[in-house]
């Protein structure tokens, strides 16, 4: 088993501004670990985590992929971008953090260029106006069906992915994952696979994988 | 922000679709990093880079004079130079200016800020 990234440098003060890794984060880590043979044979050159928060997921991904890749992260929250950098340092992983909304500023330059994309979106069902009501709310408040932020990113995924590249997306049942599968398959011609599902309290969580053929 | 990252960022102001890449670095502070040299990694990254933008940026910063086009054969010296340029030049603060629309993207604590205000999106 791969070790969980060292987050001992983060304090409760940091977690006032960024999402503290929880069951959903760990399901995403477990999914990447389960898929590690596939990920390694891709020999990724550019990996990207959207909304990196603490930086736990991208740091874990580096343990699978190794030094021969660039690790980009984005977060709309400047504090999260800083904390992601710190988590990289703590774990001796070079992370290039960018403070931006989703993937703004990366396209069209990175068209067909990103081998692995991970996204643990703000997926909680809330009112639309809750979405960016605070730095920390941006990490979990997902608006209608918990889908408003996720829906905005979907059209960019087929553009960013390199041929053969994959997108790992965490969702819960309330997000209507089947609708997302339909969109990704029929509109964007991506191949779908369910990597893992797990119940965490009342939440049924899924990690879906979409690959560019 | 390393120069490899700078090579991947472009202006995304609504309607700005000319001269929006590369972003011009201004008033920057640079820190030198130390990264382990890996020739295979540099070679494998070449097709993900925009060579012209890299040549333009390193020339304007006065840190290297790369050929205008990517050479077909890269000798060890060139690979070492690229390694240094891409992975060991860290911009800790400054700004990136779009040559198309003059939008300014600040860099603070080594992190580029690509956020726009609502009217610019």
GROMACS .gro file of C-alpha atoms in nm:
model
  334
    1UNK     CA    1   0.000   0.000   0.000
    2UNK     CA    2   0.123   0.348  -0.083
    3UNK     CA    3   0.153   0.581   0.216
    4UNK     CA    4  -0.094   0.868   0.253
    5UNK     CA    5   0.089   1.201   0.196
    6UNK     CA    6   0.232   1.364   0.507
    7UNK     CA    7   0.000   1.649   0.607
    8UNK     CA    8   0.148   1.703   0.953
    9UNK     CA    9   0.254   2.056   0.857
   10UNK     CA   10  -0.112   2.165   0.832
   11UNK     CA   11  -0.293   2.298   1.137
   12UNK     CA   12  -0.654   2.364   1.227
   13UNK     CA   13  -0.590   2.724   1.118
   14UNK     CA   14  -0.506   2.602   0.766
   15UNK     CA   15  -0.823   2.393   0.761
   16UNK     CA   16  -1.030   2.706   0.816
   17UNK     CA   17  -0.930   2.800   0.460
   18UNK     CA   18  -0.894   2.468   0.281
   19UNK     CA   19  -1.086   2.144   0.275
   20UNK     CA   20  -0.946   1.890   0.519
   21UNK     CA   21  -0.900   1.551   0.351
   22UNK     CA   22  -1.193   1.326   0.435
   23UNK     CA   23  -1.356   1.001   0.314
   24UNK     CA   24  -1.408   1.140  -0.037
   25UNK     CA   25  -1.040   1.236  -0.065
   26UNK     CA   26  -0.938   0.887   0.048
   27UNK     CA   27  -1.171   0.721  -0.201
   28UNK     CA   28  -0.997   0.918  -0.475
   29UNK     CA   29  -0.654   0.812  -0.342
   30UNK     CA   30  -0.767   0.449  -0.327
   31UNK     CA   31  -0.895   0.472  -0.685
   32UNK     CA   32  -0.563   0.607  -0.812
   33UNK     CA   33  -0.381   0.334  -0.624
   34UNK     CA   34  -0.605   0.065  -0.766
   35UNK     CA   35  -0.545   0.205  -1.115
   36UNK     CA   36  -0.171   0.253  -1.068
   37UNK     CA   37  -0.055  -0.002  -1.326
   38UNK     CA   38  -0.266   0.167  -1.592
   39UNK     CA   39  -0.143   0.511  -1.483
   40UNK     CA   40   0.223   0.406  -1.490
   41UNK     CA   41   0.207   0.255  -1.838
   42UNK     CA   42   0.066   0.587  -1.968
   43UNK     CA   43   0.402   0.745  -1.869
   44UNK     CA   44   0.233   1.076  -1.791
   45UNK     CA   45   0.421   1.395  -1.868
   46UNK     CA   46   0.165   1.644  -1.742
   47UNK     CA   47  -0.068   1.570  -1.450
   48UNK     CA   48  -0.329   1.819  -1.333
   49UNK     CA   49  -0.546   1.841  -1.025
   50UNK     CA   50  -0.833   2.085  -1.046
   51UNK     CA   51  -0.927   2.240  -0.710
   52UNK     CA   52  -0.631   2.091  -0.526
   53UNK     CA   53  -0.718   2.219  -0.175
   54UNK     CA   54  -0.462   2.068   0.063
   55UNK     CA   55  -0.266   1.915  -0.228
   56UNK     CA   56  -0.308   1.565  -0.087
   57UNK     CA   57  -0.431   1.403  -0.411
   58UNK     CA   58  -0.166   1.542  -0.649
   59UNK     CA   59   0.107   1.453  -0.399
   60UNK     CA   60  -0.024   1.097  -0.385
   61UNK     CA   61  -0.037   1.081  -0.763
   62UNK     CA   62   0.332   1.173  -0.777
   63UNK     CA   63   0.410   0.866  -0.568
   64UNK     CA   64   0.258   0.657  -0.848
   65UNK     CA   65   0.389   0.845  -1.151
   66UNK     CA   66   0.731   0.952  -1.020
   67UNK     CA   67   0.965   1.236  -1.109
   68UNK     CA   68   0.920   1.231  -1.487
   69UNK     CA   69   0.609   1.447  -1.495
   70UNK     CA   70   0.498   1.801  -1.430
   71UNK     CA   71   0.234   1.835  -1.157
   72UNK     CA   72   0.005   2.131  -1.213
   73UNK     CA   73  -0.269   2.227  -0.972
   74UNK     CA   74  -0.537   2.490  -0.982
   75UNK     CA   75  -0.750   2.638  -0.707
   76UNK     CA   76  -0.971   2.945  -0.702
   77UNK     CA   77  -0.867   2.995  -0.340
   78UNK     CA   78  -0.523   3.161  -0.309
   79UNK     CA   79  -0.474   3.007   0.035
   80UNK     CA   80  -0.531   2.660  -0.110
   81UNK     CA   81  -0.273   2.724  -0.381
   82UNK     CA   82  -0.018   2.818  -0.112
   83UNK     CA   83  -0.105   2.519   0.104
   84UNK     CA   84  -0.078   2.286  -0.196
   85UNK     CA   85   0.277   2.418  -0.253
   86UNK     CA   86   0.358   2.358   0.114
   87UNK     CA   87   0.225   2.002   0.099
   88UNK     CA   88   0.445   1.939  -0.203
   89UNK     CA   89   0.750   2.068  -0.014
   90UNK     CA   90   0.667   1.862   0.294
   91UNK     CA   91   0.657   1.549   0.077
   92UNK     CA   92   0.947   1.647  -0.151
   93UNK     CA   93   0.722   1.673  -0.455
   94UNK     CA   94   0.758   1.965  -0.695
   95UNK     CA   95   0.410   2.104  -0.754
   96UNK     CA   96   0.334   2.399  -0.981
   97UNK     CA   97   0.030   2.560  -0.820
   98UNK     CA   98  -0.181   2.811  -1.010
   99UNK     CA   99  -0.444   3.037  -0.857
  100UNK     CA  100  -0.729   3.022  -1.106
  101UNK     CA  101  -1.090   2.921  -1.157
  102UNK     CA  102  -1.102   2.557  -1.279
  103UNK     CA  103  -0.867   2.551  -1.582
  104UNK     CA  104  -0.880   2.916  -1.691
  105UNK     CA  105  -0.553   3.022  -1.852
  106UNK     CA  106  -0.447   2.671  -1.961
  107UNK     CA  107  -0.639   2.651  -2.288
  108UNK     CA  108  -0.590   2.637  -2.579
  109UNK     CA  109  -0.219   2.610  -2.496
  110UNK     CA  110  -0.258   2.272  -2.323
  111UNK     CA  111  -0.495   2.120  -2.579
  112UNK     CA  112  -0.437   1.742  -2.610
  113UNK     CA  113  -0.155   1.768  -2.356
  114UNK     CA  114  -0.267   1.654  -2.012
  115UNK     CA  115  -0.232   1.284  -1.937
  116UNK     CA  116  -0.404   1.260  -1.598
  117UNK     CA  117  -0.664   1.498  -1.458
  118UNK     CA  118  -0.814   1.459  -1.108
  119UNK     CA  119  -1.108   1.651  -0.969
  120UNK     CA  120  -1.280   1.620  -0.634
  121UNK     CA  121  -1.540   1.890  -0.697
  122UNK     CA  122  -1.756   2.085  -0.457
  123UNK     CA  123  -2.037   1.830  -0.476
  124UNK     CA  124  -2.270   1.909  -0.184
  125UNK     CA  125  -2.623   2.010  -0.284
  126UNK     CA  126  -2.670   2.376  -0.184
  127UNK     CA  127  -2.831   2.696  -0.304
  128UNK     CA  128  -2.655   2.846  -0.607
  129UNK     CA  129  -2.550   3.154  -0.410
  130UNK     CA  130  -2.363   2.939  -0.156
  131UNK     CA  131  -2.105   2.829  -0.415
  132UNK     CA  132  -1.847   3.103  -0.369
  133UNK     CA  133  -1.985   3.250  -0.047
  134UNK     CA  134  -1.648   3.202   0.126
  135UNK     CA  135  -1.307   3.049   0.054
  136UNK     CA  136  -1.396   2.732   0.239
  137UNK     CA  137  -1.749   2.714   0.091
  138UNK     CA  138  -1.590   2.707  -0.256
  139UNK     CA  139  -1.439   2.370  -0.159
  140UNK     CA  140  -1.771   2.195  -0.094
  141UNK     CA  141  -2.079   2.396  -0.202
  142UNK     CA  142  -2.196   2.260  -0.537
  143UNK     CA  143  -2.525   2.443  -0.598
  144UNK     CA  144  -2.818   2.270  -0.767
  145UNK     CA  145  -2.776   1.890  -0.752
  146UNK     CA  146  -2.422   1.965  -0.632
  147UNK     CA  147  -2.342   1.983  -1.000
  148UNK     CA  148  -2.298   2.346  -1.095
  149UNK     CA  149  -1.918   2.353  -1.072
  150UNK     CA  150  -1.871   2.003  -1.215
  151UNK     CA  151  -2.093   2.084  -1.513
  152UNK     CA  152  -1.878   2.386  -1.596
  153UNK     CA  153  -1.561   2.177  -1.623
  154UNK     CA  154  -1.694   1.893  -1.839
  155UNK     CA  155  -1.655   2.064  -2.182
  156UNK     CA  156  -1.287   2.136  -2.110
  157UNK     CA  157  -1.193   1.777  -2.026
  158UNK     CA  158  -1.193   1.635  -2.381
  159UNK     CA  159  -0.991   1.938  -2.494
  160UNK     CA  160  -0.723   1.903  -2.227
  161UNK     CA  161  -0.676   1.526  -2.230
  162UNK     CA  162  -0.395   1.380  -2.435
  163UNK     CA  163  -0.485   1.080  -2.653
  164UNK     CA  164  -0.518   0.787  -2.412
  165UNK     CA  165  -0.529   1.022  -2.112
  166UNK     CA  166  -0.781   0.990  -1.828
  167UNK     CA  167  -0.994   1.206  -1.603
  168UNK     CA  168  -1.077   1.086  -1.250
  169UNK     CA  169  -1.390   1.247  -1.106
  170UNK     CA  170  -1.540   1.201  -0.761
  171UNK     CA  171  -1.919   1.228  -0.735
  172UNK     CA  172  -2.199   1.138  -0.496
  173UNK     CA  173  -2.539   0.987  -0.577
  174UNK     CA  174  -2.712   1.329  -0.544
  175UNK     CA  175  -2.502   1.452  -0.839
  176UNK     CA  176  -2.681   1.203  -1.070
  177UNK     CA  177  -2.360   1.041  -1.194
  178UNK     CA  178  -2.540   0.856  -1.476
  179UNK     CA  179  -2.626   1.192  -1.636
  180UNK     CA  180  -2.258   1.284  -1.637
  181UNK     CA  181  -2.165   0.948  -1.788
  182UNK     CA  182  -2.420   1.010  -2.067
  183UNK     CA  183  -2.280   1.359  -2.137
  184UNK     CA  184  -1.919   1.241  -2.143
  185UNK     CA  185  -1.994   0.942  -2.366
  186UNK     CA  186  -2.240   1.089  -2.612
  187UNK     CA  187  -2.125   1.452  -2.639
  188UNK     CA  188  -1.751   1.413  -2.586
  189UNK     CA  189  -1.689   1.057  -2.699
  190UNK     CA  190  -1.495   0.964  -2.386
  191UNK     CA  191  -1.479   0.606  -2.258
  192UNK     CA  192  -1.632   0.552  -1.913
  193UNK     CA  193  -1.532   0.322  -1.631
  194UNK     CA  194  -1.645   0.308  -1.267
  195UNK     CA  195  -1.328   0.280  -1.060
  196UNK     CA  196  -1.467   0.263  -0.706
  197UNK     CA  197  -1.776   0.327  -0.499
  198UNK     CA  198  -1.815   0.347  -0.126
  199UNK     CA  199  -2.071   0.456   0.130
  200UNK     CA  200  -1.956   0.722   0.378
  201UNK     CA  201  -2.234   0.785   0.629
  202UNK     CA  202  -2.533   0.897   0.423
  203UNK     CA  203  -2.323   0.967   0.114
  204UNK     CA  204  -2.284   0.716  -0.166
  205UNK     CA  205  -1.954   0.817  -0.327
  206UNK     CA  206  -1.818   0.720  -0.667
  207UNK     CA  207  -1.497   0.767  -0.858
  208UNK     CA  208  -1.559   0.770  -1.231
  209UNK     CA  209  -1.289   0.753  -1.494
  210UNK     CA  210  -1.325   0.901  -1.844
  211UNK     CA  211  -1.060   0.828  -2.104
  212UNK     CA  212  -0.989   0.980  -2.441
  213UNK     CA  213  -0.973   0.709  -2.702
  214UNK     CA  214   0.644   2.960  -1.078
  215UNK     CA  215   0.896   2.775  -1.290
  216UNK     CA  216   0.943   2.873  -1.653
  217UNK     CA  217   0.799   2.538  -1.760
  218UNK     CA  218   0.471   2.652  -1.603
  219UNK     CA  219   0.497   2.998  -1.755
  220UNK     CA  220   0.521   2.821  -2.091
  221UNK     CA  221   0.175   2.671  -2.029
  222UNK     CA  222  -0.020   2.982  -1.927
  223UNK     CA  223  -0.200   3.221  -2.155
  224UNK     CA  224  -0.434   3.517  -2.135
  225UNK     CA  225  -0.800   3.419  -2.117
  226UNK     CA  226  -0.972   3.756  -2.105
  227UNK     CA  227  -1.292   3.736  -2.306
  228UNK     CA  228  -1.232   3.841  -2.665
  229UNK     CA  229  -0.853   3.852  -2.627
  230UNK     CA  230  -0.734   3.617  -2.897
  231UNK     CA  231  -0.431   3.790  -3.042
  232UNK     CA  232  -0.079   3.803  -2.896
  233UNK     CA  233  -0.215   3.637  -2.584
  234UNK     CA  234   0.083   3.401  -2.549
  235UNK     CA  235   0.344   3.401  -2.408
  236UNK     CA  236   0.266   3.642  -2.127
  237UNK     CA  237   0.545   3.895  -2.079
  238UNK     CA  238   0.726   3.869  -1.748
  239UNK     CA  239   0.787   4.204  -1.578
  240UNK     CA  240   0.942   4.323  -1.252
  241UNK     CA  241   1.018   3.971  -1.150
  242UNK     CA  242   1.228   3.825  -0.874
  243UNK     CA  243   1.401   3.500  -0.949
  244UNK     CA  244   1.523   3.229  -0.717
  245UNK     CA  245   1.744   2.951  -0.841
  246UNK     CA  246   1.623   2.601  -0.764
  247UNK     CA  247   1.823   2.284  -0.777
  248UNK     CA  248   1.665   1.997  -0.967
  249UNK     CA  249   1.811   1.661  -1.055
  250UNK     CA  250   1.909   1.646  -1.421
  251UNK     CA  251   1.718   1.389  -1.622
  252UNK     CA  252   1.785   1.401  -1.995
  253UNK     CA  253   1.497   1.164  -2.077
  254UNK     CA  254   1.249   1.386  -1.898
  255UNK     CA  255   1.363   1.696  -2.084
  256UNK     CA  256   1.348   1.513  -2.417
  257UNK     CA  257   1.002   1.377  -2.348
  258UNK     CA  258   0.872   1.723  -2.250
  259UNK     CA  259   0.985   1.888  -2.573
  260UNK     CA  260   0.671   1.807  -2.768
  261UNK     CA  261   0.458   1.956  -2.488
  262UNK     CA  262   0.647   2.284  -2.492
  263UNK     CA  263   0.601   2.589  -2.707
  264UNK     CA  264   0.960   2.638  -2.819
  265UNK     CA  265   0.915   2.982  -2.972
  266UNK     CA  266   0.754   3.115  -2.656
  267UNK     CA  267   1.035   2.969  -2.448
  268UNK     CA  268   1.302   3.121  -2.671
  269UNK     CA  269   1.129   3.459  -2.663
  270UNK     CA  270   1.087   3.457  -2.285
  271UNK     CA  271   1.438   3.345  -2.199
  272UNK     CA  272   1.582   3.602  -2.441
  273UNK     CA  273   1.379   3.888  -2.296
  274UNK     CA  274   1.486   3.786  -1.944
  275UNK     CA  275   1.845   3.770  -2.058
  276UNK     CA  276   1.897   3.420  -1.926
  277UNK     CA  277   1.953   3.232  -2.254
  278UNK     CA  278   1.970   3.272  -2.627
  279UNK     CA  279   1.798   2.967  -2.767
  280UNK     CA  280   1.772   2.900  -3.141
  281UNK     CA  281   1.448   3.036  -3.285
  282UNK     CA  282   1.333   2.689  -3.391
  283UNK     CA  283   1.377   2.374  -3.189
  284UNK     CA  284   1.694   2.201  -3.312
  285UNK     CA  285   1.639   1.855  -3.455
  286UNK     CA  286   1.923   1.708  -3.253
  287UNK     CA  287   1.975   1.817  -2.895
  288UNK     CA  288   2.322   1.766  -2.757
  289UNK     CA  289   2.394   1.719  -2.388
  290UNK     CA  290   2.490   2.081  -2.342
  291UNK     CA  291   2.157   2.199  -2.484
  292UNK     CA  292   1.966   1.951  -2.266
  293UNK     CA  293   2.149   2.078  -1.957
  294UNK     CA  294   2.065   2.433  -2.054
  295UNK     CA  295   1.698   2.347  -2.106
  296UNK     CA  296   1.694   2.163  -1.776
  297UNK     CA  297   1.817   2.476  -1.601
  298UNK     CA  298   1.580   2.710  -1.784
  299UNK     CA  299   1.269   2.500  -1.738
  300UNK     CA  300   1.315   2.353  -1.392
  301UNK     CA  301   1.561   2.565  -1.198
  302UNK     CA  302   1.447   2.922  -1.264
  303UNK     CA  303   1.173   2.998  -1.013
  304UNK     CA  304   0.986   3.326  -1.033
  305UNK     CA  305   0.885   3.417  -0.682
  306UNK     CA  306   0.714   3.747  -0.754
  307UNK     CA  307   0.636   3.987  -1.035
  308UNK     CA  308   0.372   4.002  -1.303
  309UNK     CA  309   0.275   3.861  -1.639
  310UNK     CA  310   0.137   4.103  -1.895
  311UNK     CA  311  -0.069   4.004  -2.196
  312UNK     CA  312   0.079   4.159  -2.511
  313UNK     CA  313  -0.266   4.154  -2.673
  314UNK     CA  314  -0.491   4.323  -2.418
  315UNK     CA  315  -0.243   4.443  -2.151
  316UNK     CA  316  -0.411   4.244  -1.877
  317UNK     CA  317  -0.180   4.198  -1.578
  318UNK     CA  318  -0.159   3.865  -1.398
  319UNK     CA  319   0.032   3.900  -1.071
  320UNK     CA  320   0.276   3.644  -0.931
  321UNK     CA  321   0.299   3.628  -0.551
  322UNK     CA  322   0.469   3.376  -0.327
  323UNK     CA  323   0.574   3.197  -0.644
  324UNK     CA  324   0.212   3.144  -0.750
  325UNK     CA  325   0.063   3.295  -1.068
  326UNK     CA  326  -0.280   3.449  -1.024
  327UNK     CA  327  -0.489   3.385  -1.336
  328UNK     CA  328  -0.820   3.499  -1.184
  329UNK     CA  329  -1.025   3.757  -1.370
  330UNK     CA  330  -1.297   3.988  -1.247
  331UNK     CA  331  -1.650   3.901  -1.358
  332UNK     CA  332  -1.657   4.166  -1.631
  333UNK     CA  333  -1.347   4.020  -1.796
  334UNK     CA  334  -1.470   3.659  -1.815
   0.00000   0.00000   0.00000
